[in-house]
Every structure is written in C-alpha cells, then in structure tokens.
Tab-separated table of C-alpha atoms in Angstrom:
chain	number	residue	atom	x	y	z
A	1	MET	CA	-14.760	1.446	-34.745
A	2	THR	CA	-11.829	1.092	-32.155
A	3	SER	CA	-11.982	2.116	-28.481
A	4	THR	CA	-10.789	5.513	-28.380
A	5	ALA	CA	-13.030	6.528	-30.828
A	6	TYR	CA	-15.600	5.118	-28.316
A	7	LEU	CA	-13.681	6.618	-25.445
A	8	ASP	CA	-14.112	9.636	-27.113
A	9	THR	CA	-17.816	9.497	-28.541
A	10	VAL	CA	-18.317	8.754	-24.638
A	11	LEU	CA	-16.988	11.593	-24.111
A	12	ASP	CA	-18.222	14.106	-26.165
A	13	LEU	CA	-22.168	12.648	-24.637
A	14	LEU	CA	-20.677	13.223	-21.405
A	15	ARG	CA	-19.961	17.078	-22.179
A	16	ALA	CA	-22.938	17.654	-23.342
A	17	ASP	CA	-25.185	17.039	-20.955
A	18	PRO	CA	-28.121	14.221	-22.013
A	19	GLN	CA	-30.885	14.801	-20.860
A	20	SER	CA	-33.164	13.482	-22.858
A	21	GLU	CA	-34.188	9.933	-23.116
A	22	ALA	CA	-33.580	9.566	-25.862
A	23	GLU	CA	-29.463	11.360	-25.461
A	24	LEU	CA	-29.554	9.001	-22.386
A	25	GLU	CA	-30.640	5.605	-24.881
A	26	HIS	CA	-27.824	6.810	-27.049
A	27	LEU	CA	-25.007	7.626	-24.436
A	28	ALA	CA	-26.448	3.111	-22.676
A	29	ARG	CA	-25.647	2.195	-25.916
A	30	GLU	CA	-21.894	3.391	-26.298
A	31	ALA	CA	-21.394	3.002	-23.336
A	32	GLN	CA	-22.156	-1.223	-23.424
A	33	LEU	CA	-19.144	-0.686	-26.564
A	34	LEU	CA	-16.895	0.048	-23.493
A	35	PRO	CA	-14.432	-2.567	-21.788
A	36	ALA	CA	-14.999	-1.977	-18.336
A	37	GLY	CA	-11.396	-0.847	-17.828
A	38	GLU	CA	-12.365	1.904	-19.285
A	39	LEU	CA	-15.897	2.092	-18.203
A	40	VAL	CA	-13.563	2.955	-14.338
A	41	TYR	CA	-11.064	4.708	-16.110
A	42	LEU	CA	-13.857	7.563	-17.355
A	43	VAL	CA	-15.884	6.922	-14.032
A	44	ASP	CA	-12.665	7.717	-11.740
A	45	THR	CA	-11.699	10.344	-13.441
A	46	ARG	CA	-14.494	12.785	-14.456
A	47	PRO	CA	-16.643	15.132	-11.830
A	48	ALA	CA	-18.746	14.467	-10.076
A	49	THR	CA	-21.897	15.298	-12.020
A	50	GLU	CA	-20.593	13.465	-15.368
A	51	ALA	CA	-19.220	10.033	-13.511
A	52	ALA	CA	-22.820	9.606	-11.462
A	53	LEU	CA	-24.521	9.565	-15.334
A	54	LEU	CA	-22.613	7.336	-16.755
A	55	PHE	CA	-22.632	5.151	-14.252
A	56	ARG	CA	-26.521	4.849	-13.879
A	57	VAL	CA	-27.019	4.319	-17.798
A	58	LEU	CA	-24.698	1.197	-16.932
A	59	ASP	CA	-26.723	-2.459	-17.562
A	60	LYS	CA	-26.540	-3.640	-13.307
A	61	ALA	CA	-23.567	-6.224	-14.363
A	62	ARG	CA	-21.583	-3.603	-15.994
A	63	ALA	CA	-22.378	-1.398	-13.219
A	64	LEU	CA	-20.399	-3.415	-10.500
A	65	ALA	CA	-17.759	-4.017	-12.202
A	66	VAL	CA	-17.665	0.015	-12.839
A	67	PHE	CA	-18.564	-0.323	-8.786
A	68	GLU	CA	-16.073	-3.012	-7.236
A	69	GLY	CA	-13.063	-1.119	-10.129
A	70	LEU	CA	-12.909	2.630	-7.848
A	71	SER	CA	-11.495	2.601	-4.550
A	72	PRO	CA	-13.741	2.970	-1.239
A	73	ASP	CA	-13.370	6.495	-0.983
A	74	HIS	CA	-14.758	7.494	-4.387
A	75	GLN	CA	-17.801	4.505	-4.629
A	76	ALA	CA	-18.371	7.019	-0.959
A	77	GLU	CA	-18.698	9.833	-3.212
A	78	LEU	CA	-20.020	7.879	-6.099
A	79	ILE	CA	-23.502	7.439	-3.628
A	80	SER	CA	-24.043	10.101	-2.520
A	81	ALA	CA	-24.324	11.424	-5.946
A	82	LEU	CA	-26.720	8.422	-7.481
A	83	ARG	CA	-29.113	7.533	-4.331
A	84	THR	CA	-30.642	6.111	-6.100
A	85	PRO	CA	-32.166	2.353	-5.607
A	86	GLN	CA	-29.291	0.399	-8.013
A	87	VAL	CA	-27.413	1.170	-5.249
A	88	ALA	CA	-28.476	-0.685	-3.147
A	89	GLU	CA	-28.480	-3.633	-5.187
A	90	ILE	CA	-25.116	-2.832	-6.261
A	91	ILE	CA	-24.016	-3.070	-2.330
A	92	GLY	CA	-26.285	-6.454	-2.133
A	93	ASP	CA	-23.814	-8.111	-4.854
A	94	LEU	CA	-20.225	-6.363	-3.451
A	95	ASP	CA	-18.156	-9.435	-1.017
A	96	PRO	CA	-18.206	-8.531	2.209
A	97	ASP	CA	-15.007	-7.049	2.918
A	98	ASP	CA	-15.373	-4.226	-0.171
A	99	ARG	CA	-18.249	-3.320	1.521
A	100	ALA	CA	-16.827	-2.773	4.886
A	101	SER	CA	-14.780	-0.872	2.753
A	102	LEU	CA	-16.980	1.412	1.176
A	103	PHE	CA	-19.218	1.105	4.944
A	104	ASP	CA	-15.626	2.981	6.429
A	105	GLU	CA	-15.554	5.721	3.744
A	106	LEU	CA	-19.931	6.679	3.949
A	107	PRO	CA	-21.538	8.664	6.609
A	108	ALA	CA	-22.398	6.236	9.863
A	109	SER	CA	-26.356	7.169	8.900
A	110	VAL	CA	-25.498	6.445	5.059
A	111	ALA	CA	-24.248	2.825	6.110
A	112	GLU	CA	-26.334	2.039	9.217
A	113	ARG	CA	-29.138	2.923	6.499
A	114	LEU	CA	-27.350	-0.193	3.596
A	115	MET	CA	-26.280	-2.541	6.025
A	116	HIS	CA	-30.383	-2.252	6.664
A	117	GLY	CA	-31.770	-3.087	2.804
A	118	LEU	CA	-28.936	-6.185	3.131
A	119	ASP	CA	-30.587	-9.955	4.074
A	120	ALA	CA	-29.646	-11.538	7.324
A	121	ASP	CA	-26.688	-13.187	5.744
A	122	GLU	CA	-25.168	-11.034	3.407
A	123	ARG	CA	-25.316	-8.681	6.873
A	124	ALA	CA	-24.264	-10.564	9.731
A	125	MET	CA	-21.226	-11.344	7.360
A	126	THR	CA	-20.406	-7.645	6.921
A	127	THR	CA	-20.598	-7.218	10.689
A	128	VAL	CA	-18.230	-9.949	11.229
A	129	VAL	CA	-15.005	-8.034	8.978
A	130	LEU	CA	-16.540	-4.260	10.443
A	131	GLY	CA	-14.937	-5.935	13.755
A	132	TYR	CA	-12.085	-5.814	13.418
A	133	PRO	CA	-9.413	-3.249	12.954
A	134	ARG	CA	-8.817	-1.263	10.712
A	135	HIS	CA	-5.433	-3.005	9.232
A	136	ALA	CA	-6.062	-5.796	11.035
A	137	ILE	CA	-5.866	-8.985	7.484
A	138	GLY	CA	-9.726	-9.810	9.232
A	139	ARG	CA	-11.242	-6.739	7.287
A	140	TYR	CA	-9.889	-8.128	4.216
A	141	MET	CA	-10.611	-11.349	3.914
A	142	SER	CA	-14.187	-12.907	3.186
A	143	PRO	CA	-15.988	-14.809	5.464
A	144	GLU	CA	-17.118	-17.138	2.573
A	145	VAL	CA	-16.019	-20.194	3.018
A	146	LEU	CA	-16.077	-23.664	1.667
A	147	ALA	CA	-14.595	-25.855	5.636
A	148	LEU	CA	-14.099	-29.623	4.452
A	149	ARG	CA	-14.436	-32.463	7.938
A	150	PRO	CA	-11.227	-34.677	7.860
A	151	GLU	CA	-14.412	-37.621	7.909
A	152	GLN	CA	-15.055	-36.710	4.813
A	153	THR	CA	-14.034	-38.513	1.753
A	154	VAL	CA	-13.471	-36.921	-1.931
A	155	ALA	CA	-16.121	-38.578	-3.359
A	156	GLU	CA	-18.086	-35.888	-0.437
A	157	ALA	CA	-15.626	-32.860	-0.850
A	158	LEU	CA	-16.124	-33.018	-4.071
A	159	ALA	CA	-20.078	-32.632	-4.400
A	160	GLU	CA	-20.360	-30.456	-1.720
A	161	VAL	CA	-17.708	-28.204	-3.600
A	162	ARG	CA	-20.126	-28.802	-6.922
A	163	GLU	CA	-23.331	-28.060	-4.658
A	164	ARG	CA	-22.217	-24.944	-2.155
A	165	GLY	CA	-18.678	-23.566	-4.767
A	166	GLU	CA	-21.032	-20.830	-6.410
A	167	ASP	CA	-21.111	-18.943	-3.275
A	168	ALA	CA	-17.547	-19.430	-2.157
A	169	GLU	CA	-15.212	-16.896	-2.384
A	170	THR	CA	-12.876	-19.626	-3.917
A	171	VAL	CA	-12.584	-23.585	-3.995
A	172	TYR	CA	-8.927	-23.321	-5.146
A	173	LEU	CA	-7.721	-24.321	-1.477
A	174	LEU	CA	-10.238	-26.083	1.161
A	175	PRO	CA	-9.725	-25.646	4.705
A	176	VAL	CA	-10.151	-28.767	6.808
A	177	VAL	CA	-11.872	-27.863	9.878
A	178	ASP	CA	-13.141	-30.850	13.288
A	179	SER	CA	-16.186	-29.873	14.870
A	180	SER	CA	-14.957	-26.191	16.682
A	181	ARG	CA	-14.057	-25.397	13.387
A	182	VAL	CA	-10.550	-25.526	14.824
A	183	LEU	CA	-8.511	-25.341	11.310
A	184	LEU	CA	-6.685	-28.880	11.277
A	185	GLY	CA	-4.826	-28.275	7.128
A	186	VAL	CA	-6.096	-27.411	3.674
A	187	VAL	CA	-6.141	-29.628	0.381
A	188	GLY	CA	-6.400	-27.497	-2.833
A	189	LEU	CA	-9.403	-28.854	-5.704
A	190	ARG	CA	-6.721	-30.384	-7.789
A	191	ARG	CA	-5.735	-32.459	-5.226
A	192	LEU	CA	-9.663	-34.074	-4.556
A	193	LEU	CA	-9.591	-34.572	-8.576
A	194	LEU	CA	-6.625	-36.123	-8.741
A	195	THR	CA	-7.212	-38.644	-5.194
A	196	ALA	CA	-9.761	-41.131	-5.761
A	197	PRO	CA	-13.335	-41.713	-4.248
A	198	GLU	CA	-13.348	-43.530	-1.646
A	199	GLU	CA	-10.088	-42.155	0.126
A	200	ARG	CA	-10.768	-39.566	3.534
A	201	VAL	CA	-10.295	-35.927	3.221
A	202	GLY	CA	-8.087	-35.432	6.228
A	203	ASP	CA	-5.603	-37.737	4.905
A	204	LEU	CA	-4.862	-35.947	2.246
A	205	ALA	CA	-4.351	-32.904	4.514
A	206	HIS	CA	-1.567	-30.790	5.189
A	207	GLU	CA	0.142	-28.057	7.056
A	208	ALA	CA	-1.788	-24.121	6.452
A	209	VAL	CA	0.560	-22.176	5.679
A	210	ARG	CA	-2.534	-18.933	8.069
A	211	ALA	CA	-2.813	-16.137	9.412
A	212	ARG	CA	-4.678	-14.235	12.494
A	213	ALA	CA	-7.211	-12.053	11.755
A	214	THR	CA	-5.894	-9.045	14.041
A	215	ASP	CA	-2.741	-9.295	12.130
A	216	ASP	CA	-0.988	-6.549	10.356
A	217	ARG	CA	-2.750	-5.767	7.117
A	218	GLU	CA	0.308	-5.559	5.602
A	219	GLU	CA	2.842	-9.094	7.373
A	220	ALA	CA	-0.018	-10.868	6.556
A	221	ALA	CA	-0.113	-10.475	3.158
A	222	ARG	CA	3.476	-10.989	2.754
A	223	ARG	CA	3.983	-13.985	3.986
A	224	PHE	CA	1.093	-14.470	2.046
A	225	PHE	CA	3.161	-13.923	-1.475
A	226	ALA	CA	6.464	-15.199	0.947
A	227	ALA	CA	4.388	-18.769	0.590
A	228	LYS	CA	2.861	-18.560	-3.476
A	229	LEU	CA	-0.625	-19.117	-2.575
A	230	LEU	CA	-3.645	-18.852	-3.857
A	231	ALA	CA	-5.691	-18.100	-0.762
A	232	MET	CA	-4.677	-18.703	2.496
A	233	PRO	CA	-6.718	-18.976	6.021
A	234	ILE	CA	-7.455	-16.441	8.864
A	235	VAL	CA	-8.352	-17.824	11.791
A	236	ASP	CA	-9.437	-16.615	15.518
A	237	ALA	CA	-7.126	-16.274	19.210
A	238	GLU	CA	-8.593	-19.987	19.181
A	239	GLU	CA	-7.394	-21.353	15.804
A	240	ARG	CA	-11.298	-21.416	14.297
A	241	LEU	CA	-11.356	-20.702	11.601
A	242	VAL	CA	-12.807	-17.305	10.182
A	243	GLY	CA	-11.952	-16.436	6.511
A	244	VAL	CA	-10.310	-16.810	3.263
A	245	LEU	CA	-7.952	-14.718	1.992
A	246	THR	CA	-7.670	-14.478	-1.447
A	247	VAL	CA	-4.796	-13.290	-3.982
A	248	ASP	CA	-6.674	-10.419	-5.548
A	249	ASP	CA	-7.295	-9.302	-1.944
A	250	ALA	CA	-3.252	-10.044	-1.069
A	251	VAL	CA	-3.012	-7.811	-4.290
A	252	ASP	CA	-4.951	-4.573	-2.830
A	253	ILE	CA	-3.366	-4.663	0.520
A	254	ILE	CA	0.381	-4.711	-1.099
A	255	GLU	CA	0.083	-1.963	-3.648
A	256	ARG	CA	-1.759	-0.101	-1.188
A	257	GLU	CA	1.486	-0.221	0.790
A	258	ASN	CA	3.625	0.526	-1.336
A	259	ALA	CA	1.285	3.407	-2.659
A	260	GLU	CA	1.957	5.264	0.617
A	261	ASP	CA	5.054	4.254	1.469
A	262	SER	CA	6.502	6.153	-2.238
A	263	ALA	CA	4.049	8.861	-1.257
A	264	ARG	CA	5.642	9.594	1.919
A	265	THR	CA	9.531	8.970	0.870
A	266	SER	CA	8.985	11.632	-1.328
A	267	GLY	CA	7.510	13.981	1.684
A	268	SER	CA	3.436	13.604	1.064
A	269	GLU	CA	0.752	11.903	1.829
A	270	PRO	CA	-0.864	9.357	-0.902
A	271	LEU	CA	-3.488	10.097	-2.281
A	272	THR	CA	-7.147	8.450	-2.610
A	273	ARG	CA	-8.451	9.036	-6.021
A	274	SER	CA	-7.290	8.741	-9.500
A	275	TYR	CA	-4.664	11.815	-10.031
A	276	LEU	CA	-7.492	13.890	-12.468
A	277	ALA	CA	-10.173	13.132	-9.794
A	278	THR	CA	-8.107	14.278	-6.467
A	279	PRO	CA	-9.470	17.892	-6.104
A	280	ILE	CA	-7.024	20.771	-5.581
A	281	LEU	CA	-7.367	21.829	-2.439
A	282	ARG	CA	-6.464	18.095	-1.899
A	283	VAL	CA	-3.782	17.610	-3.116
A	284	VAL	CA	-2.347	20.514	-2.047
A	285	ARG	CA	-3.322	19.337	2.075
A	286	SER	CA	-1.587	15.600	1.301
A	287	ARG	CA	2.032	18.352	-0.285
A	288	ILE	CA	1.573	20.984	2.255
A	289	VAL	CA	1.659	19.000	5.886
A	290	TRP	CA	5.458	17.791	4.595
A	291	LEU	CA	6.609	21.092	3.445
A	292	LEU	CA	6.028	22.403	6.047
A	293	VAL	CA	8.202	19.962	8.634
A	294	LEU	CA	10.868	20.012	6.033
A	295	ALA	CA	10.977	23.586	5.468
A	296	VAL	CA	11.218	23.885	9.832
A	297	SER	CA	13.371	21.440	10.125
A	298	ALA	CA	16.280	22.431	7.291
A	299	ILE	CA	16.821	25.478	9.711
A	300	LEU	CA	19.336	23.248	11.329
A	301	THR	CA	20.900	24.177	8.301
A	302	VAL	CA	21.003	26.958	8.220
A	303	GLN	CA	21.830	27.247	11.808
A	304	VAL	CA	25.161	25.117	10.829
A	305	LEU	CA	26.246	27.592	8.617
A	306	GLU	CA	25.869	30.938	10.995
A	307	ILE	CA	27.816	28.589	13.656
A	308	PHE	CA	30.411	28.201	11.312
A	309	GLU	CA	29.902	31.652	9.135
A	310	ASP	CA	34.161	32.699	10.619
A	311	ARG	CA	35.880	29.551	8.997
A	312	LEU	CA	34.043	30.373	5.745
A	313	GLU	CA	35.049	33.599	5.287
A	314	GLN	CA	38.356	32.704	6.626
A	315	VAL	CA	38.800	30.082	3.087
A	316	VAL	CA	35.999	30.814	0.982
A	317	VAL	CA	36.304	28.359	-0.885
A	318	LEU	CA	35.132	24.903	1.793
A	319	ALA	CA	31.174	26.208	0.832
A	320	LEU	CA	31.501	25.244	-2.573
A	321	PHE	CA	31.553	21.804	-1.368
A	322	ILE	CA	28.454	22.040	0.045
A	323	PRO	CA	26.239	21.053	-1.595
A	324	LEU	CA	28.496	18.386	-3.574
A	325	LEU	CA	28.826	17.580	0.231
A	326	THR	CA	25.003	17.651	1.980
A	327	GLY	CA	23.838	15.546	-1.365
A	328	THR	CA	25.910	13.100	-0.826
A	329	GLY	CA	24.704	13.113	2.851
A	330	GLY	CA	21.748	12.689	1.863
A	331	ASN	CA	21.829	9.681	-1.114
A	332	THR	CA	23.032	7.779	0.776
A	333	GLY	CA	21.155	7.844	3.907
A	334	ASN	CA	18.339	7.519	1.200
A	335	GLN	CA	19.487	4.508	-0.275
A	336	ALA	CA	20.155	2.457	3.873
A	337	ALA	CA	16.509	3.601	4.420
A	338	THR	CA	14.966	2.466	1.473
A	339	THR	CA	16.864	-1.454	1.619
A	340	VAL	CA	16.156	-1.842	5.090
A	341	THR	CA	12.219	-0.304	4.785
A	342	ARG	CA	12.323	-2.992	2.131
A	343	ALA	CA	13.613	-5.940	3.962
A	344	LEU	CA	11.671	-5.114	7.581
A	345	ALA	CA	8.172	-4.855	4.980
A	346	VAL	CA	9.433	-9.017	2.747
A	347	GLY	CA	10.276	-9.971	6.969
A	348	GLU	CA	14.698	-10.158	6.124
A	349	VAL	CA	14.896	-7.977	8.916
A	350	ARG	CA	12.977	-7.669	12.489
A	351	VAL	CA	13.606	-4.602	14.866
A	352	ARG	CA	15.251	-7.706	16.996
A	353	ASP	CA	18.531	-7.020	14.237
A	354	LEU	CA	19.452	-3.335	14.479
A	355	PRO	CA	22.898	-3.962	15.914
A	356	ARG	CA	23.523	-6.281	12.757
A	357	VAL	CA	22.174	-3.845	10.875
A	358	VAL	CA	24.868	-1.080	12.473
A	359	TRP	CA	27.004	-3.288	12.135
A	360	LYS	CA	26.483	-3.512	7.929
A	361	GLU	CA	25.569	0.190	7.087
A	362	LEU	CA	28.749	1.155	8.388
A	363	ARG	CA	31.412	-1.223	7.007
A	364	VAL	CA	29.457	-0.387	4.020
A	365	GLY	CA	29.191	3.115	4.828
A	366	ALA	CA	32.845	2.560	5.684
A	367	VAL	CA	33.764	1.064	1.685
A	368	LEU	CA	31.215	3.973	0.188
A	369	GLY	CA	32.643	6.478	1.829
A	370	ALA	CA	36.226	4.682	1.176
A	371	VAL	CA	35.542	5.029	-2.765
A	372	LEU	CA	33.950	9.255	-2.970
A	373	GLY	CA	36.575	9.787	-0.422
A	374	SER	CA	39.965	8.933	-2.782
A	375	LEU	CA	38.174	10.951	-5.862
A	376	GLY	CA	37.826	14.051	-3.793
A	377	PHE	CA	41.398	13.301	-2.060
A	378	ALA	CA	42.081	13.494	-5.370
A	379	VAL	CA	40.209	15.793	-7.263
A	380	SER	CA	39.826	18.214	-5.158
A	381	GLY	CA	43.466	17.920	-3.698
A	382	LEU	CA	45.035	18.964	-7.444
A	383	VAL	CA	43.188	21.706	-8.335
A	384	TYR	CA	43.182	23.421	-4.391
A	385	GLY	CA	45.987	21.713	-2.713
A	386	LEU	CA	45.769	18.776	-0.728
A	387	SER	CA	45.236	20.300	2.387
A	388	ILE	CA	41.738	21.367	1.138
A	389	GLY	CA	42.215	17.250	-0.100
A	390	LEU	CA	42.445	15.554	2.946
A	391	VAL	CA	39.240	17.410	4.831
A	392	MET	CA	37.192	16.756	0.746
A	393	GLY	CA	38.677	13.210	1.766
A	394	LEU	CA	38.312	12.866	5.276
A	395	THR	CA	34.494	14.573	5.055
A	396	LEU	CA	33.434	12.434	2.583
A	397	LEU	CA	34.941	8.807	4.346
A	398	SER	CA	32.752	10.461	7.834
A	399	ILE	CA	29.796	11.751	5.588
A	400	CYS	CA	29.274	7.990	3.896
A	401	ILE	CA	30.566	6.335	7.561
A	402	MET	CA	26.630	8.521	9.727
A	403	ALA	CA	24.825	8.346	6.931
A	404	ALA	CA	24.706	4.576	6.010
A	405	ILE	CA	23.995	4.297	9.731
A	406	VAL	CA	21.101	7.074	10.696
A	407	GLY	CA	19.480	5.960	7.208
A	408	GLY	CA	19.592	2.233	7.987
A	409	LEU	CA	18.971	2.898	11.439
A	410	MET	CA	15.395	4.616	11.037
A	411	PRO	CA	12.826	2.284	9.622
A	412	LEU	CA	14.548	-0.505	12.634
A	413	VAL	CA	13.128	2.628	15.366
A	414	ALA	CA	10.903	3.875	13.138
A	415	LYS	CA	9.114	0.159	14.132
A	416	ARG	CA	9.797	-0.785	17.239
A	417	ILE	CA	8.149	2.535	17.935
A	418	GLY	CA	5.034	2.251	15.955
A	419	ALA	CA	6.279	4.388	13.556
A	420	ASP	CA	5.573	3.633	9.812
A	421	PRO	CA	9.271	3.538	8.660
A	422	ALA	CA	8.297	5.519	4.680
A	423	VAL	CA	7.771	7.881	7.007
A	424	PHE	CA	10.902	7.603	8.787
A	425	SER	CA	13.263	7.513	5.712
A	426	ASN	CA	13.872	10.351	2.972
A	427	PRO	CA	12.447	13.118	3.495
A	428	PHE	CA	13.765	13.397	7.469
A	429	ILE	CA	17.478	11.511	6.918
A	430	SER	CA	18.331	14.245	4.162
A	431	THR	CA	17.044	16.825	6.410
A	432	PHE	CA	19.547	15.386	9.745
A	433	CYS	CA	22.005	14.331	7.593
A	434	ASP	CA	22.923	17.556	5.918
A	435	ALA	CA	23.103	19.403	8.991
A	436	THR	CA	25.212	16.540	10.906
A	437	GLY	CA	27.070	16.632	7.852
A	438	LEU	CA	27.867	20.682	7.774
A	439	ILE	CA	29.468	19.448	11.290
A	440	ILE	CA	31.949	17.375	10.119
A	441	TYR	CA	32.825	19.498	7.336
A	442	PHE	CA	33.052	22.663	8.978
A	443	THR	CA	35.101	19.612	12.946
A	444	ILE	CA	37.482	18.254	9.978
A	445	ALA	CA	38.695	21.600	8.205
A	446	THR	CA	38.430	23.475	11.425
A	447	VAL	CA	41.346	20.776	13.038
A	448	VAL	CA	43.443	20.060	9.032
A	449	LEU	CA	44.085	23.620	8.954
A	450	GLY	CA	44.136	25.444	11.596
A	451	LEU	CA	40.853	27.817	11.396
C-alpha cells in the first residue's frame, strides 16, 4: 500500500469513531505505518476529538515527533483535549524553548501544573527562557549548551563533548567561556577533530557572531542567516553565555515573521492554526477588522469624488480614467513598500537612511512616471484629444512620484514608531494613494482644461 492509501485508511478509522480495544489497536497499527509528517497533517487538520484520539494511540516516540511538529497554540488545544499521563511525559521531553512557547498558550493554572511536573533541571531551564519578553530571541534559544574553557586541550574538549554532548542542543559550534561564563569566542567541532590533541582550545577559538538575549527575534534570526551559521551564542547584558540559537529555531522565527508580514500586507491577521483546522469565526475575526478599517478609510476616496463632482459633470470622459489612475498609484506604492520592508527586514536599510530612501524612490517614481505618462499621453491624446492626453501624462507622472515616495516612506515611519512595517504597507498605502491621486488628477485637469 502507498502512503496515501494508509492515510485514507486512518481517516476512515477516525471517522468511524473507534471505541473498542480491538478497534483502537487497529487504528494504532495503521497509524504507525504513516510517516511523522502525515501524522502531523492529520492531527493538525482533523477536528479536536479525532486529533486527540489519533494522538492517544501513538507510542511515545511518535507522539513526541508529532507534538513537536504542531504550532504552540495547537499543542495547547491538544493538551486540553487529552489530559493524560502521556502529556506530562511529552512535556518533559520537549526542549526548554519549545516548552516555553507552549506554556504561553496554556491557561496559567495548566501551565503551572505542568511546570511542577518537571524535574528541577528542566524547570530551571524553562524558567530562564520564560523570563525574557515574548518577542526577544531569548525566548527561542536553548539553555542546554555545552561550553568549553580556553585552557582545555583539544583532547579534553573532545572527551567532554563525548560525555556531555547527548544533553546539549548542538555540538557543531561550541562556545568558549571564562570562569565567569563570559563569552570569549567559538570553535567548531570540525576544527577540534582536525587539530592535534595537545593544542589549547583558547588558541583555536575565533570571534563569535552573537546576539543579546533581549534582542528582537527577527533581527537576530536575520543576522543568523546573513552570517550563514549553524548555531549562534546568546549572551546577557554582561556578555555572559546564557544559551544558543540553532538553525531550526531561526528558520521557525523567519517563517513565522514572513507569514505575519504576508497576511498583514494583504489586510488580514495570520492564522495560528492550519487553514482547514481553523474555526470559521476565527478566520472571520482575522479578516473583519482590516476590512472595516479599509472600508472606513475608503470613504476618503468617495469624499474626493464628491468635491470634484462638478468637474466630472463638465468633462465626463475624466471618469473613464479613474480606475487606471487609482490602480497605478496603489501598485506603485505597494511595490515601493514591499521593497523597503524587505530591505528593513534583512538589515540593508535603517531608519536613519530615510532621506536616502526618499531620494531614491523619488527618482524611481519619476522614471516610472515618465514611461507610463508618455504612454498615457500618446494613447489618450490620440483617442480623446491632446488636452486629455496632457492631463493623463502629467497625472501619471505625478502619481508615480507621489506613490513611490509614500510607499518607501511608510515602512520606515512604522519602524520608527515601533509598529510592524507590514501593517503600514499595502492596505493603507493603497487607500492613501487612491485619495491623493484623485486630488492630483482633478487639480491637473482643472488647470489644463480651464474648468
């Protein structure tokens, strides 16, 4: 049988709501034949009762693999549905950073009960992670880090890796610290393996790309990938080693941030569960606020049209070009905003670069406007006369310049006031450019046509 056939079989068994011991054993046998990824998909997309039933029949190793593949809020829902000893075992096997993310989504009483069920070491490490703000990189680091001392020989370091490496989050990049745990540098496992046993670790260590535990998670993760790391030491305000960020956690952060930016750019809030498993009302709630905001802001466009109603009555042909102009302005602004938002995210642009960004977008908008304006002048001039062609050409030039500047400016303003640049992108820029573009259009038409 193929994986798809096994998946269909498990789905049929879940829908049949097995109750007897024999039926549950049959479900367990079929579920064990599925890859972990397929089990994650089933638990993530099936109703809560079916997901809990499937999870309950898995053995501990498979259950842990599936549980780690779920989002923190879905993990919390699953715990609420299960309430079995199996849950306590799985919580104890999670990494401290994953456990902290889960506790954020649980009711305080449940999280406290699960915390008390941990052994002293696991409880202490989880408490360390929970002590940092939710968007700080300290929430995503692992305190399970194997650190070396500079006076150790390579032979001693490798012996320590063999002895303690099983409990460490990673051994591919090893921090080197002094007696106060101040980070001195890092050394790679490959370097240790290829160096003579009598060499000192301190002589092999090199400067480490690091992050403060209180740094913003996205900025730290972007810096992680810019440096092409497998792991990055995390330090406190006194440069003491407190943990390590690994590549899988950095990937999770970037994927989460990209999902949020993508959703907010299109005028909605990101879903924390898979689309199929998200309740209808939660999907509606993620969209309705933005739709209401945009609907209210779109009234500005209606007000502008009302102000220039007499011009439209005098030259009805002007109404034909409104969709073209509003669409051009919105698209130009959104293109600029998307480019600058990405440049902000990867560290290519800072808030202090605002004048340079405005100057660059002014020139880009001028070139785009010149090209589109020339085309608009030629086409509309041939069909409706040179006066209308001149209005269209000048309007397209002006709108492209305005929209490019606004689109490049908004993400930087958002960053400066501590807001998410994606929120200030497409939805608000489109509305602003629509209203402002119409004012520019009718002002130019009034002057050129003598209205």
